[in-house]
């Protein structure tokens, strides 16, 4: 039986008037489905899920929430890895699922105007139909929404060349926590008229307002992408390989993963070993091979790295299908290890510090997790490591997370020592909130709190995420 909603019948009635009766859900299944993201740390406990179809409907809901002092949580594709979209405290979840339309396209500007519920892959396909490219890409592109990507400033596998979501957003329509509608920057490349407020909303994890529409820049399609997977003897060899290739070639990706990660993906099926040589680490790199000379360069660099002992073996894709199969070895990791309830860290430092940083983190991991399986992977070309500790089957979730939290302190102290980030691209949400001070100092966090008050004076927008008021 479904429990009665914690919202008053009058408020539920008003929500129904705004979006339609069928678009307000309070049944247990819906509350569980739309009350969570990919994290499994918190129990979902929203009061209701609403599905608006327009900016005006979102605005009306936010105004109502202000009148009734009820918190709201914006919800995209719910693939987030930091519990930013989790509604654990009776919030009204505002799902953007119905706001999934491409509104217009300006060819000369290469500018597409979309609703925030457009799925990442949908935008990528739309760009392709225009002969263009939307380059922010990652394993959750099939479900994540552009509103969610903007909420977290998503990165992914092409950041080394194309940058984060922030680089591609030229305009936003937002409903602030106060209930005002703002049309920010309106797609312009050049606009020197004061604060770039649209940038403030990017990465704000729904704490300032709700993004309802966005103007997104597209670019030319990359051509003849070549993918190399290399086996590497140790962490010390990874960055010299990056520098050797980057000296002569513009890389579109430079990723790494360890042997455990590879074995998990292979065991999951639909993937084959790239070559026979096993090694502790693997690097995947990608570049545009549209000129013979570039491919020749890559081969020469490969041979140089072999001579130096940085590479033990390697393979280069000879077709699109092979390139996709090689990418799957890296892209399949998150999904493959999800059943092991991994404890995830998403940390970053400047490229300069990567070798020393990795050596220290590796020592912490070896000393503290001798009995746990540890999956290393990530966007190492951006200085971004994903450190995933896998839960042993015989340990309860709570016991496991408690053990991991103890080690977090050592990991984050090392991040702080190198002026790095405790969350490179997944956001802070609830899972990293207690550690924010390792990356942002007290005064800076206070400025963020003050900013929130400007856009959300009643504190109804996704409270308890990023920081507490
Ligand atoms: C297999 C897998 C691989 C991943 N790989 C990567 C990766 O390589 N790089 C990376 O950056 N991330 C990665 N992620 C994390 C995740 O996919 C991204 O954070 C993504 O951008 C989240 O989008 P979403 O629509 O699912 O957002 P949600 O999880 O629904 O929400 C994320 C945050 O944004 C807020 N939000 C959602 N919609 C709006 C809106 N319209 N307005 C304002 N705020 C909003 C939410 O309240 C929440 O705080 C991965 C996740 C998975 C499951």
Coordinates of C-alpha atoms in Angstrom, one line a residue, residues 117-414:
X117 CA 15.6 17.5 -20.4
X118 CA 17.2 16.7 -23.7
X119 CA 19.4 13.6 -23.2
X120 CA 23.1 14.0 -24.0
X121 CA 23.0 11.3 -26.7
X122 CA 19.9 13.0 -28.3
X123 CA 21.9 16.2 -28.6
X124 CA 24.9 14.3 -30.0
X125 CA 22.7 12.7 -32.6
X126 CA 21.0 16.0 -33.4
X127 CA 24.4 17.6 -33.9
X128 CA 25.4 14.8 -36.2
X129 CA 22.3 15.3 -38.4
X130 CA 23.5 18.9 -38.8
X131 CA 26.9 17.6 -39.9
X132 CA 28.3 18.9 -36.6
X133 CA 29.4 17.6 -33.2
X134 CA 28.6 17.9 -29.5
X135 CA 31.8 16.8 -27.8
X136 CA 31.0 16.3 -24.2
X137 CA 30.8 12.6 -23.9
X138 CA 30.8 9.9 -21.2
X139 CA 29.5 6.4 -20.4
X140 CA 26.1 7.8 -19.1
X141 CA 25.4 9.8 -22.3
X142 CA 22.5 7.6 -23.1
X143 CA 20.5 8.7 -20.0
X144 CA 22.0 11.9 -18.6
X145 CA 20.2 15.1 -19.5
X146 CA 21.7 18.4 -20.5
X147 CA 20.2 20.0 -17.4
X148 CA 22.0 17.5 -15.2
X149 CA 25.2 17.9 -17.2
X150 CA 25.0 21.7 -16.7
X151 CA 24.1 21.1 -13.0
X152 CA 27.4 19.2 -12.5
X153 CA 29.5 20.8 -15.2
X154 CA 30.0 17.3 -16.6
X155 CA 33.4 16.4 -18.1
X156 CA 34.1 12.9 -19.5
X157 CA 36.4 11.4 -22.0
X158 CA 37.1 14.3 -24.4
X159 CA 37.9 17.1 -22.0
X160 CA 41.6 17.1 -22.9
X161 CA 40.7 18.6 -26.2
X162 CA 37.2 20.0 -25.9
X163 CA 36.9 21.1 -22.2
X164 CA 33.9 20.6 -19.9
X165 CA 30.2 21.3 -20.3
X166 CA 30.9 24.9 -19.3
X167 CA 32.8 25.5 -22.6
X168 CA 29.7 24.7 -24.6
X169 CA 26.9 26.6 -22.9
X170 CA 26.3 30.0 -24.4
X171 CA 23.0 30.7 -22.9
X172 CA 20.6 29.5 -20.2
X173 CA 17.0 30.1 -19.2
X174 CA 16.7 29.5 -15.5
X175 CA 14.0 29.7 -12.9
X176 CA 15.7 31.0 -9.8
X177 CA 15.0 29.7 -6.3
X178 CA 13.0 32.9 -5.8
X179 CA 10.8 32.1 -8.8
X180 CA 12.1 34.6 -11.3
X181 CA 12.8 33.6 -14.9
X182 CA 16.2 34.8 -16.2
X183 CA 17.4 34.6 -19.8
X184 CA 21.2 34.6 -19.4
X185 CA 23.7 35.5 -22.2
X186 CA 21.2 34.5 -25.0
X187 CA 23.7 32.5 -27.0
X188 CA 26.3 35.2 -27.4
X189 CA 30.0 34.5 -27.8
X190 CA 30.9 38.1 -27.0
X191 CA 29.1 39.9 -24.2
X192 CA 31.1 42.1 -21.9
X193 CA 28.2 43.5 -19.9
X194 CA 29.1 42.5 -16.4
X195 CA 28.8 39.2 -14.5
X196 CA 28.4 36.0 -16.5
X197 CA 25.5 34.7 -14.4
X198 CA 24.9 31.7 -16.7
X199 CA 28.4 30.4 -15.7
X200 CA 27.3 30.6 -12.0
X201 CA 24.5 28.2 -12.7
X202 CA 26.9 25.7 -14.4
X203 CA 28.1 23.3 -11.7
X204 CA 25.7 24.7 -9.0
X205 CA 23.9 21.3 -8.7
X206 CA 20.4 22.7 -8.6
X207 CA 21.1 24.8 -5.5
X208 CA 20.5 28.3 -7.1
X209 CA 17.6 27.5 -9.5
X210 CA 16.4 25.2 -12.2
X211 CA 17.8 25.3 -15.8
X212 CA 14.9 24.9 -18.1
X213 CA 16.5 25.8 -21.5
X214 CA 20.0 26.1 -22.9
X215 CA 21.8 27.4 -25.9
X216 CA 24.6 25.1 -26.8
X217 CA 27.5 25.6 -29.2
X218 CA 28.3 22.8 -31.6
X219 CA 31.6 22.2 -33.5
X220 CA 32.9 20.4 -36.6
X221 CA 32.9 16.7 -36.5
X222 CA 36.3 15.0 -35.8
X223 CA 37.5 12.8 -38.7
X224 CA 39.2 9.4 -38.9
X225 CA 39.6 9.0 -35.2
X226 CA 42.3 6.5 -34.3
X227 CA 42.4 4.8 -30.9
X228 CA 45.4 3.3 -29.4
X229 CA 45.4 1.0 -26.3
X230 CA 48.8 0.6 -24.7
X231 CA 50.0 -1.6 -21.9
X232 CA 52.1 0.2 -19.4
X233 CA 54.4 -1.1 -16.7
X234 CA 53.7 1.4 -13.9
X235 CA 52.3 4.8 -13.0
X236 CA 55.6 6.4 -13.6
X237 CA 55.4 5.7 -17.3
X238 CA 51.9 7.2 -17.9
X239 CA 52.7 10.9 -18.0
X240 CA 55.9 10.6 -20.1
X241 CA 53.7 8.8 -22.7
X242 CA 51.2 11.8 -22.5
X243 CA 54.0 14.3 -23.0
X244 CA 55.6 12.4 -25.8
X245 CA 52.3 12.3 -27.8
X246 CA 51.2 15.8 -26.9
X247 CA 54.4 17.3 -28.2
X248 CA 53.5 16.4 -31.8
X249 CA 49.8 15.4 -31.8
X250 CA 46.5 17.0 -30.6
X251 CA 45.0 14.3 -28.6
X252 CA 41.2 14.1 -28.3
X253 CA 41.4 11.6 -25.3
X254 CA 44.0 10.3 -22.9
X255 CA 42.6 7.8 -20.5
X256 CA 43.9 5.1 -18.2
X257 CA 42.7 2.0 -16.3
X258 CA 44.3 -0.7 -14.3
X259 CA 44.4 -4.5 -14.8
X260 CA 41.5 -5.2 -12.3
X261 CA 39.3 -2.8 -14.2
X262 CA 40.1 -4.5 -17.5
X263 CA 39.5 -8.0 -16.0
X264 CA 36.1 -6.8 -14.7
X265 CA 35.1 -5.5 -18.2
X266 CA 36.3 -8.7 -19.9
X267 CA 34.4 -10.9 -17.4
X268 CA 31.2 -8.9 -18.0
X269 CA 31.3 -10.0 -21.6
X270 CA 31.0 -8.2 -25.0
X271 CA 34.7 -7.3 -24.9
X272 CA 37.9 -9.0 -25.9
X273 CA 41.5 -8.6 -24.7
X274 CA 43.3 -6.0 -26.8
X275 CA 46.5 -8.1 -26.9
X276 CA 48.2 -10.9 -24.9
X277 CA 50.6 -8.8 -22.9
X278 CA 49.2 -8.2 -19.4
X279 CA 50.4 -5.2 -17.4
X280 CA 49.4 -3.4 -14.3
X281 CA 48.1 -0.4 -16.3
X282 CA 46.7 0.5 -19.7
X283 CA 46.5 3.8 -21.5
X284 CA 43.8 4.6 -24.1
X285 CA 44.5 7.6 -26.4
X286 CA 42.7 9.0 -29.4
X287 CA 43.5 11.5 -32.1
X288 CA 42.3 12.6 -35.5
X289 CA 44.2 10.5 -38.1
X290 CA 42.9 12.3 -41.2
X291 CA 46.4 12.9 -42.5
X292 CA 48.9 10.1 -43.2
X293 CA 51.7 12.2 -41.6
X294 CA 49.9 12.3 -38.3
X295 CA 49.5 8.5 -38.2
X296 CA 53.1 8.1 -39.1
X297 CA 54.0 10.5 -36.3
X298 CA 52.0 8.5 -33.8
X299 CA 53.8 5.3 -34.8
X300 CA 57.2 6.9 -34.4
X301 CA 56.2 8.2 -30.9
X302 CA 54.9 4.8 -30.0
X303 CA 58.2 3.2 -31.0
X304 CA 60.1 5.8 -29.0
X305 CA 58.0 5.1 -25.9
X306 CA 58.6 1.3 -26.4
X307 CA 62.4 2.0 -26.5
X308 CA 62.1 4.0 -23.3
X309 CA 60.3 1.1 -21.6
X310 CA 57.2 3.2 -21.0
X311 CA 55.1 1.0 -23.3
X312 CA 55.1 -2.8 -23.3
X313 CA 52.6 -3.5 -26.0
X314 CA 49.9 -1.7 -28.0
X315 CA 47.3 -1.8 -30.7
X316 CA 45.9 0.9 -33.0
X317 CA 42.3 0.7 -34.4
X318 CA 42.1 0.0 -38.1
X319 CA 38.3 0.6 -38.4
X320 CA 35.4 2.4 -36.7
X321 CA 34.3 -0.9 -35.2
X322 CA 37.7 -1.6 -33.7
X323 CA 37.9 1.9 -32.3
X324 CA 34.5 1.3 -30.6
X325 CA 35.6 -2.1 -29.3
X326 CA 38.8 -0.5 -27.8
X327 CA 36.8 2.4 -26.3
X328 CA 34.4 -0.2 -24.6
X329 CA 37.4 -1.4 -22.5
X330 CA 37.5 2.0 -20.8
X331 CA 33.8 3.1 -21.1
X332 CA 32.4 -0.2 -19.8
X333 CA 34.2 0.1 -16.5
X334 CA 31.6 2.2 -14.5
X335 CA 28.7 0.0 -15.4
X336 CA 30.6 -3.3 -14.9
X337 CA 31.7 -2.5 -11.4
X338 CA 28.4 -0.9 -10.3
X339 CA 27.2 -4.3 -8.8
X340 CA 30.2 -4.2 -6.5
X341 CA 28.8 -1.1 -4.8
X342 CA 32.1 0.8 -5.4
X343 CA 33.2 3.6 -3.1
X344 CA 34.0 6.3 -5.6
X345 CA 36.6 9.0 -5.5
X346 CA 36.8 11.5 -8.4
X347 CA 39.9 13.6 -7.6
X348 CA 42.1 15.9 -9.7
X349 CA 45.3 17.8 -9.6
X350 CA 47.4 19.8 -12.1
X351 CA 49.1 17.7 -14.7
X352 CA 52.5 18.8 -13.2
X353 CA 51.6 17.2 -9.9
X354 CA 50.2 14.0 -11.3
X355 CA 53.3 11.7 -10.9
X356 CA 54.0 12.7 -7.3
X357 CA 50.3 12.7 -6.4
X358 CA 49.6 9.3 -7.8
X359 CA 52.7 7.9 -6.0
X360 CA 51.3 9.2 -2.7
X361 CA 47.7 8.0 -3.4
X362 CA 49.0 4.6 -4.5
X363 CA 50.9 4.3 -1.2
X364 CA 47.7 5.2 0.8
X365 CA 45.7 2.7 -1.1
X366 CA 48.2 -0.1 -0.7
X367 CA 48.6 0.6 3.1
X368 CA 44.9 0.9 3.8
X369 CA 43.1 -1.4 1.4
X370 CA 45.3 -4.5 1.3
X371 CA 42.3 -6.8 1.2
X372 CA 40.0 -4.8 -1.2
X373 CA 39.9 -4.8 -4.9
X374 CA 40.8 -1.3 -6.2
X375 CA 39.8 -0.2 -9.7
X376 CA 41.9 2.8 -10.9
X377 CA 40.8 4.5 -14.0
X378 CA 40.1 8.0 -15.3
X379 CA 40.8 11.0 -17.4
X380 CA 44.5 11.1 -16.6
X381 CA 45.3 13.5 -19.4
X382 CA 43.2 16.1 -17.4
X383 CA 44.9 15.1 -14.1
X384 CA 41.6 13.4 -13.1
X385 CA 41.7 10.0 -11.3
X386 CA 38.7 7.8 -10.5
X387 CA 39.6 5.6 -7.5
X388 CA 37.0 2.9 -7.0
X389 CA 37.2 0.6 -4.0
X390 CA 35.0 -2.5 -4.5
X391 CA 32.9 -3.9 -1.7
X392 CA 33.8 -7.4 -0.7
X393 CA 30.7 -9.6 -0.8
X394 CA 30.9 -10.6 2.9
X395 CA 31.0 -6.9 4.2
X396 CA 27.8 -5.0 4.8
X397 CA 27.4 -1.7 2.9
X398 CA 27.5 0.3 6.1
X399 CA 30.7 -1.4 7.4
X400 CA 32.3 -1.0 4.0
X401 CA 31.5 2.7 3.7
X402 CA 32.7 3.4 7.2
X403 CA 36.1 1.8 6.4
X404 CA 36.3 3.8 3.2
X405 CA 35.5 7.1 5.0
X406 CA 38.5 6.6 7.3
X407 CA 40.8 6.4 4.3
X408 CA 39.1 9.4 2.6
X409 CA 40.7 11.7 5.1
X410 CA 44.2 10.6 3.9
X411 CA 43.3 10.8 0.3
X412 CA 41.7 14.3 0.6
X413 CA 44.6 15.6 2.7
X414 CA 46.9 14.6 -0.2

